[in-house]
CSV table of C-alpha atoms in Angstrom, one decimal:
chain,number,residue,atom,x,y,z
I,1370,MET,CA,48.2,93.2,95.2
I,1371,TYR,CA,49.9,96.5,94.3
I,1372,ARG,CA,49.0,98.0,97.6
I,1373,GLN,CA,50.4,95.1,99.5
I,1374,LEU,CA,53.7,95.2,97.6
I,1375,TYR,CA,54.0,99.0,97.4
I,1376,GLY,CA,56.1,99.5,100.6
I,1377,PHE,CA,58.4,96.7,99.9
I,1378,ALA,CA,59.0,97.7,96.3
I,1379,MET,CA,59.3,101.5,97.0
I,1380,ALA,CA,62.0,100.9,99.7
I,1381,ILE,CA,64.1,99.1,97.1
I,1382,ALA,CA,63.5,101.7,94.4
I,1383,MET,CA,64.4,104.5,96.9
I,1384,ARG,CA,67.9,103.1,97.4
I,1385,TYR,CA,68.8,103.4,93.7
I,1386,ALA,CA,67.1,106.6,92.8
I,1387,ALA,CA,68.5,110.1,93.4
I,1388,ASP,CA,65.1,111.3,94.6
I,1389,GLU,CA,61.4,110.3,95.2
I,1390,HIS,CA,60.4,111.1,91.6
I,1391,GLY,CA,63.1,108.8,90.3
I,1392,ALA,CA,62.0,106.1,92.7
I,1393,ALA,CA,58.4,106.5,91.4
I,1394,ASP,CA,59.6,106.2,87.8
I,1395,ILE,CA,61.5,103.0,88.6
I,1396,LEU,CA,58.6,101.6,90.6
I,1397,GLY,CA,56.0,102.3,87.9
I,1398,GLN,CA,58.1,100.7,85.2
I,1399,ALA,CA,58.9,97.7,87.4
I,1400,PHE,CA,55.2,97.1,88.2
I,1401,VAL,CA,54.2,97.3,84.6
I,1402,LYS,CA,56.8,94.7,83.7
I,1403,MET,CA,55.7,92.6,86.6
I,1404,PHE,CA,52.0,92.6,85.5
I,1405,ARG,CA,53.0,91.9,81.9
I,1406,SER,CA,55.2,89.0,82.8
I,1407,ILE,CA,53.4,87.7,85.9
I,1408,HIS,CA,52.5,84.5,84.0
I,1409,THR,CA,56.2,83.6,83.8
I,1410,TYR,CA,56.6,83.6,87.6
I,1411,ASP,CA,57.6,80.2,88.8
I,1412,ALA,CA,57.1,79.6,92.5
I,1413,ALA,CA,59.5,76.7,92.4
I,1414,LYS,CA,62.4,79.0,91.6
I,1415,GLY,CA,61.8,81.4,94.5
I,1416,ASN,CA,59.3,83.4,96.4
I,1417,PHE,CA,57.3,86.2,94.8
I,1418,HIS,CA,59.1,89.0,96.7
I,1419,GLY,CA,62.5,87.9,95.5
I,1420,TRP,CA,61.1,87.8,91.9
I,1421,LEU,CA,59.7,91.3,92.3
I,1422,LYS,CA,62.9,92.6,93.9
I,1423,LYS,CA,64.9,91.3,90.9
I,1424,ILE,CA,62.6,93.1,88.5
I,1425,ILE,CA,62.9,96.4,90.5
I,1426,ILE,CA,66.7,96.2,90.6
I,1427,ASN,CA,66.9,95.5,86.9
I,1428,GLU,CA,64.7,98.4,86.2
I,1429,ALA,CA,66.8,100.6,88.6
I,1430,ILE,CA,70.0,99.5,86.8
I,1431,ASP,CA,68.4,100.6,83.4
I,1432,TYR,CA,67.4,103.9,85.0
I,1433,ILE,CA,71.0,104.5,86.3
I,1434,LYS,CA,72.6,103.5,83.0
I,1435,GLN,CA,70.5,106.0,81.2
I,1436,ARG,CA,71.6,108.8,83.5
I,1437,SER,CA,75.3,108.0,84.2
I,1438,ARG,CA,78.5,107.1,82.6
I,1439,PHE,CA,80.6,104.2,83.7
I,1440,THR,CA,84.2,105.0,82.9
I,1441,SER,CA,86.7,102.1,83.0
I,1442,LEU,CA,88.7,102.3,86.2
I,1443,GLU,CA,90.9,99.7,87.7
I,1444,LEU,CA,91.7,99.2,91.3
I,1445,ASP,CA,95.0,97.6,92.3
I,1446,THR,CA,95.4,98.1,96.0
I,1447,VAL,CA,92.5,98.4,98.4
I,1448,GLU,CA,92.7,100.4,101.6
I,1449,GLU,CA,89.7,99.5,103.9
I,1450,PRO,CA,88.3,102.6,105.5
I,1451,PHE,CA,87.5,102.7,109.1
I,1452,VAL,CA,84.0,103.8,110.0
I,1453,ASN,CA,82.7,104.1,113.5
I,1454,ASN,CA,79.5,101.9,113.6
I,1455,SER,CA,78.1,103.8,116.6
I,1456,ILE,CA,77.8,106.9,114.5
I,1457,ILE,CA,75.7,105.0,111.9
I,1458,GLU,CA,73.5,103.4,114.5
I,1459,LYS,CA,72.7,106.8,115.9
I,1460,THR,CA,72.0,108.4,112.6
I,1461,ASP,CA,68.5,108.6,111.2
I,1462,ALA,CA,67.7,106.2,108.3
I,1463,ALA,CA,66.6,109.1,106.0
I,1464,ALA,CA,70.0,110.8,106.7
I,1465,ILE,CA,71.8,107.7,105.8
I,1466,LEU,CA,69.9,107.4,102.6
I,1467,GLN,CA,70.8,111.0,101.8
I,1468,LEU,CA,74.5,110.2,102.4
I,1469,VAL,CA,74.3,107.3,99.9
I,1470,ARG,CA,72.4,109.4,97.4
I,1471,GLN,CA,75.2,112.0,97.5
I,1472,LEU,CA,77.6,109.4,96.0
I,1473,PRO,CA,78.3,109.8,92.2
I,1474,PRO,CA,75.6,107.8,90.3
I,1475,ALA,CA,77.9,104.9,89.2
I,1476,THR,CA,79.5,104.7,92.6
I,1477,HIS,CA,76.1,104.9,94.2
I,1478,ALA,CA,74.8,102.0,92.1
I,1479,VAL,CA,77.8,99.8,92.8
I,1480,PHE,CA,77.7,100.4,96.5
I,1481,VAL,CA,73.9,99.6,96.8
I,1482,LEU,CA,74.2,96.5,94.6
I,1483,TYR,CA,77.2,95.2,96.6
I,1484,ALA,CA,76.7,96.4,100.2
I,1485,ILE,CA,72.9,96.4,100.4
I,1486,ASP,CA,71.5,93.9,97.9
I,1487,GLY,CA,74.4,91.4,98.1
I,1488,TYR,CA,75.5,91.3,94.5
I,1489,THR,CA,79.1,90.1,93.8
I,1490,HIS,CA,81.5,92.2,91.7
I,1491,LYS,CA,81.1,89.7,88.9
I,1492,GLU,CA,77.4,90.1,88.8
I,1493,ILE,CA,77.7,93.9,89.1
I,1494,ALA,CA,80.2,93.9,86.2
I,1495,ALA,CA,77.8,91.9,84.1
I,1496,GLN,CA,74.8,94.0,84.9
I,1497,LEU,CA,76.5,97.4,84.4
I,1498,ASN,CA,78.7,96.3,81.5
I,1499,ILE,CA,81.9,97.2,83.3
I,1500,SER,CA,84.9,95.2,84.5
I,1501,GLU,CA,85.1,93.7,87.9
I,1502,GLY,CA,88.0,96.0,88.6
I,1503,THR,CA,85.9,99.0,87.9
I,1504,SER,CA,83.2,97.6,90.2
I,1505,LYS,CA,85.8,97.2,92.9
I,1506,TRP,CA,87.1,100.7,92.3
I,1507,HIS,CA,83.5,102.2,92.7
I,1508,LEU,CA,83.0,100.3,95.9
I,1509,SER,CA,86.2,101.5,97.3
I,1510,GLU,CA,85.4,105.0,96.3
I,1511,ALA,CA,82.0,104.8,97.9
I,1512,ARG,CA,83.5,103.6,101.2
I,1513,LYS,CA,86.0,106.5,101.2
I,1514,ILE,CA,83.3,109.1,100.6
I,1515,LEU,CA,80.9,107.6,103.1
I,1516,GLN,CA,83.7,107.5,105.7
I,1517,GLN,CA,84.3,111.2,105.2
I,1518,LYS,CA,80.7,112.1,105.3
I,1519,ILE,CA,80.0,110.0,108.5
I,1520,ILE,CA,82.9,111.6,110.2
I,1521,ALA,CA,81.5,114.9,109.1
I,1522,ILE,CA,78.2,114.1,110.8
I,1523,LYS,CA,80.0,113.2,114.0
I,1524,THR,CA,81.8,116.6,114.1
E,954,MET,CA,87.0,94.1,99.5
E,955,ASN,CA,84.9,91.0,98.8
E,956,ALA,CA,83.1,91.1,102.1
E,957,THR,CA,80.7,93.6,103.4
E,958,THR,CA,81.9,95.5,106.4
E,959,PRO,CA,79.9,95.8,109.6
E,960,TYR,CA,79.0,99.4,109.0
E,961,GLU,CA,77.6,98.5,105.6
E,962,LYS,CA,75.3,96.0,107.2
E,963,LEU,CA,74.2,98.7,109.5
E,964,ILE,CA,73.6,101.0,106.5
E,965,ALA,CA,71.6,98.2,104.8
E,966,ASP,CA,69.4,97.8,107.9
E,967,LYS,CA,68.9,101.5,108.2
E,968,LEU,CA,67.9,101.7,104.5
E,969,ASP,CA,65.3,99.1,105.0
E,970,LYS,CA,63.6,101.3,107.6
E,971,VAL,CA,63.5,104.3,105.4
E,972,PRO,CA,59.8,105.6,105.4
E,973,VAL,CA,58.4,105.4,101.9
E,974,PRO,CA,56.6,108.4,100.5
E,975,ASP,CA,52.8,108.1,99.9
E,976,MET,CA,52.8,108.1,96.2
E,977,ALA,CA,51.0,104.9,95.7
E,978,ASP,CA,48.0,106.4,93.9
E,979,THR,CA,50.0,108.6,91.6
E,980,ILE,CA,52.3,105.7,90.6
E,981,TRP,CA,49.3,103.4,90.2
E,982,ALA,CA,47.7,105.9,87.8
E,983,GLY,CA,50.7,105.7,85.6
E,984,ILE,CA,50.9,102.0,85.8
E,985,GLU,CA,47.2,101.7,84.9
E,986,ALA,CA,47.6,104.0,82.0
E,987,GLN,CA,50.5,102.0,80.6
E,988,LEU,CA,48.7,98.7,81.0
E,989,ASP,CA,45.6,100.1,79.3
E,990,VAL,CA,47.7,101.3,76.4
E,991,VAL,CA,49.4,97.9,76.2
E,992,THR,CA,46.1,96.0,76.2
E,993,GLY,CA,44.3,98.5,74.0
E,994,THR,CA,46.8,98.3,71.2
E,995,PRO,CA,48.0,94.8,70.5
E,996,ALA,CA,51.7,94.7,69.7
E,997,LYS,CA,52.2,94.6,66.0
E,998,LYS,CA,53.8,91.5,64.9
E,999,PRO,CA,55.9,91.6,61.7
E,1000,LEU,CA,53.9,90.2,58.9
E,1001,LEU,CA,56.8,88.2,57.6
E,1002,LYS,CA,59.9,86.9,59.2
E,1003,GLY,CA,63.0,85.5,57.7
E,1004,LYS,CA,62.2,83.1,54.9
E,1005,GLY,CA,58.6,84.2,54.8
E,1006,TRP,CA,59.6,87.4,53.2
E,1007,TYR,CA,61.5,85.5,50.4
E,1008,ILE,CA,58.5,83.2,49.9
E,1009,PHE,CA,56.1,86.2,49.7
E,1010,THR,CA,58.4,88.0,47.2
E,1011,GLY,CA,58.7,84.8,45.0
E,1012,VAL,CA,54.9,84.3,45.0
E,1013,THR,CA,54.3,87.9,44.1
E,1014,VAL,CA,56.8,87.8,41.2
E,1015,ILE,CA,55.2,84.6,39.9
E,1016,VAL,CA,51.7,86.0,40.1
E,1017,ALA,CA,52.8,89.2,38.4
E,1018,LEU,CA,54.4,87.1,35.6
E,1019,LEU,CA,51.2,85.0,35.2
E,1020,LEU,CA,49.1,88.2,35.0
E,1021,VAL,CA,51.4,89.7,32.3
E,1022,LEU,CA,51.3,86.4,30.3
E,1023,TRP,CA,47.5,86.2,30.6
E,1024,TYR,CA,47.1,89.8,29.6
E,1025,LYS,CA,49.3,89.3,26.5
E,1026,GLY,CA,47.5,86.2,25.5
E,1027,HIS,CA,44.1,87.8,26.0
E,1028,LYS,CA,45.2,90.8,23.9
E,1029,SER,CA,46.4,88.6,21.0
E,1030,HIS,CA,43.1,86.6,21.0
E,1031,ALA,CA,41.0,89.7,21.3
E,1032,PRO,CA,40.6,90.4,17.5
E,1033,LYS,CA,39.6,86.7,16.9
E,1034,ASN,CA,36.8,87.0,19.5
E,1035,THR,CA,35.3,90.1,18.1
E,1036,PRO,CA,32.0,89.3,16.4
E,1037,VAL,CA,31.6,89.7,12.7
E,1038,PRO,CA,29.6,92.7,11.8
E,1039,LYS,CA,26.0,91.8,11.3
E,1040,GLN,CA,25.6,94.0,8.3
E,1041,GLN,CA,26.5,91.1,6.0
E,1042,PRO,CA,23.1,89.6,5.8
E,1043,ALA,CA,21.7,92.9,4.6
E,1044,VAL,CA,24.3,92.9,1.8
E,1045,ASN,CA,23.4,89.3,1.0
E,1046,GLY,CA,19.9,90.4,0.2
E,1047,VAL,CA,21.2,92.9,-2.3
E,1048,GLN,CA,23.6,90.5,-4.0
E,1049,PRO,CA,21.6,89.4,-7.0
E,1050,ALA,CA,21.0,93.0,-8.0
E,1051,LYS,CA,17.9,91.9,-9.8
E,1052,ASP,CA,15.9,94.4,-11.7
E,1053,SER,CA,12.8,93.1,-10.1
E,1054,ILE,CA,13.7,94.7,-6.8
E,1055,LYS,CA,12.6,98.2,-6.8
E,1056,PRO,CA,14.4,100.9,-5.0
E,1057,GLY,CA,12.9,101.8,-1.7
E,1058,ARG,CA,12.3,98.2,-0.8
E,1059,ILE,CA,13.2,97.4,2.7
E,1060,ILE,CA,15.0,94.2,3.3
E,1061,LYS,CA,15.2,92.8,6.8
E,1062,PRO,CA,18.5,91.3,7.6
E,1063,LYS,CA,17.1,87.9,8.6
E,1064,ALA,CA,14.2,87.8,6.1
E,1065,ALA,CA,15.3,84.7,4.3
E,1066,ALA,CA,11.9,83.4,3.1
E,1067,PRO,CA,11.5,83.7,-0.6
E,1068,SER,CA,8.8,85.8,-1.9
E,1069,ALA,CA,7.4,86.9,-5.1
E,1070,PRO,CA,9.3,89.6,-6.8
E,1071,GLY,CA,8.1,93.1,-6.3
E,1072,VAL,CA,6.2,92.3,-3.1
E,1073,ILE,CA,6.8,94.7,-0.3
E,1074,LYS,CA,7.0,92.7,2.8
E,1075,ALA,CA,7.6,95.3,5.4
E,1076,PRO,CA,6.2,98.7,5.8
E,1077,PRO,CA,8.2,101.6,4.4
E,1078,VAL,CA,9.2,102.7,7.8
E,1079,ALA,CA,12.8,101.5,8.4
E,1080,GLY,CA,13.6,99.7,11.6
E,1081,LYS,CA,16.9,99.9,13.4
E,1082,ASP,CA,18.4,96.9,11.7
E,1083,SER,CA,16.9,97.6,8.3
E,1084,VAL,CA,18.9,98.7,5.4
E,1085,LEU,CA,17.4,100.8,2.6
E,1086,LEU,CA,18.1,99.1,-0.6
E,1087,ASN,CA,18.5,102.2,-2.6
E,1088,GLN,CA,21.4,103.2,-0.4
E,1089,VAL,CA,22.9,99.8,-0.7
E,1090,ILE,CA,22.5,99.8,-4.5
E,1091,ASN,CA,24.1,103.2,-4.8
E,1092,ASN,CA,27.1,101.8,-2.9
E,1093,ASP,CA,27.2,98.6,-4.8
E,1094,ALA,CA,29.8,98.2,-7.4
E,1095,ALA,CA,29.3,96.7,-10.8
E,1096,PRO,CA,29.2,93.0,-10.9
E,1097,ASP,CA,32.4,92.7,-12.8
E,1098,SER,CA,34.3,95.3,-11.0
E,1099,ILE,CA,36.7,94.3,-8.4
E,1100,SER,CA,36.4,96.3,-5.2
E,1101,GLN,CA,40.1,95.9,-4.5
E,1102,GLN,CA,40.9,98.0,-7.4
E,1103,THR,CA,40.4,101.1,-5.3
E,1104,LEU,CA,43.7,100.3,-3.7
E,1105,PRO,CA,46.8,101.8,-5.3
E,1106,PRO,CA,48.7,99.3,-7.4
E,1107,VAL,CA,51.5,97.5,-5.7
E,1108,LYS,CA,54.9,98.2,-7.2
E,1109,THR,CA,57.2,95.2,-7.2
E,1110,ASP,CA,60.9,95.0,-8.0
E,1111,SER,CA,60.9,91.6,-9.7
E,1112,PRO,CA,58.4,89.6,-11.7
E,1113,PHE,CA,58.9,86.7,-9.3
E,1114,VAL,CA,57.7,88.8,-6.4
E,1115,GLN,CA,54.9,90.2,-8.6
E,1116,SER,CA,53.6,86.7,-9.3
E,1117,LEU,CA,53.7,85.6,-5.7
E,1118,THR,CA,52.6,88.5,-3.7
E,1119,LEU,CA,49.1,89.8,-3.9
E,1120,PRO,CA,47.7,92.8,-2.1
E,1121,ALA,CA,45.9,91.8,1.0
E,1122,PRO,CA,42.1,92.0,0.4
E,1123,VAL,CA,40.4,94.7,2.3
E,1124,PHE,CA,37.1,93.6,3.7
E,1125,ASN,CA,34.4,96.2,3.4
E,1126,PRO,CA,31.1,94.8,4.6
E,1127,VAL,CA,29.1,97.3,2.6
E,1128,ILE,CA,30.6,97.0,-0.8
E,1129,THR,CA,32.3,93.6,-0.7
E,1130,ARG,CA,30.3,90.9,-2.3
E,1131,PRO,CA,30.3,87.5,-0.9
E,1132,LYS,CA,32.0,85.0,-3.0
E,1133,GLY,CA,29.5,83.3,-5.2
E,1134,LYS,CA,29.8,81.0,-8.2
E,1135,LYS,CA,31.7,82.6,-10.9
E,1136,PRO,CA,30.1,82.6,-14.3
E,1137,LYS,CA,31.8,80.2,-16.6
E,1138,GLY,CA,33.1,81.1,-20.1
E,1139,VAL,CA,33.6,84.4,-21.7
E,1140,LYS,CA,31.1,87.0,-21.0
E,1141,GLY,CA,28.8,87.8,-23.9
E,1142,ILE,CA,29.3,84.4,-25.5
E,1143,THR,CA,26.6,81.9,-25.0
E,1144,SER,CA,26.4,78.2,-26.0
E,1145,ASP,CA,24.3,79.3,-29.0
E,1146,ASP,CA,27.3,81.1,-30.4
E,1147,TYR,CA,29.2,77.8,-30.8
E,1148,LYS,CA,28.7,75.7,-34.0
E,1149,ILE,CA,29.7,72.1,-34.4
E,1150,SER,CA,30.5,71.3,-38.0
E,1151,VAL,CA,32.1,68.3,-39.7
E,1152,GLN,CA,35.4,68.8,-41.3
E,1153,LYS,CA,37.5,66.6,-43.5
E,1154,ASP,CA,39.3,63.7,-41.9
E,1155,SER,CA,42.9,64.7,-41.7
E,1156,THR,CA,44.0,61.1,-41.0
E,1157,LYS,CA,43.2,60.0,-44.5
E,1158,LYS,CA,46.1,60.0,-46.8
E,1159,GLY,CA,46.0,61.7,-50.0
E,1160,ASN,CA,44.5,64.9,-48.8
């Protein structure tokens, strides 16, 4: 069972961790929790992969909280950055992951939660104990930084 | 701001394709160790929760109080339960202080059967429970003496108190005689000493 779920689970953990060792820590804790609470899984509420993904993300959030500070920041006006999609398409997946990992930890977490895993700002605010405005600020900050780095790749 | 941009969707797709490192065995070893620890040591549940603690404390206090009361009661009853020294029968045998009993006679404490005076019932070797009569006689007080006289006289402030209060008798199993029948009359005067004689009738006039 572990072998079958390893690739799926490790891919999720890799997005949130700063490196492979961090991902291994998240994955190990998540699987321990999964095996301990596997009797609580209800197939009627969703598929097993979705249930495991939630466990991994929760564990990743705890991991990030232990290692980063979330200062309260409010965002009033939002300026959408322009990013050339063709550059991303041509870029290697590992290189993209490195770009995301270079974001500040809190900004990194908010970006992955929002842009990759589909959380709303309200959900992110609740999970990270921050305000929705702070979540929006981190997302905006992430987009700005990524735009600069992707342009840098192009040049 | 509330919608993902196209490049973010591209990034998400790219991240799903990221090759995962081959750390499955290493991570599994850690997982297995943690699971073994969890199953090996059952989680300690608190013995008492909420009201249980108060109930436990109350029961403990009640039990402690009962133990203290029992101990005090036991202590106060303890002297009553102590057996009377069994030397008394030996003293009873000495009580008459008859001349016919010769010194050196051994009296068994439970030998109650009457025997002819001067007959030695037991061999001269004294047993554990035996009492040598000569020792007892030496310790015996005179028949008329009061053993309590060995106590210092009690000084009282008023005659009322003097008449009411008596010194508490001290029980000495060796020298205290059991209460027997007191001899009537005055000592040294027997019925032979009394004379009944006829006197003049005092009721007659003219005397």
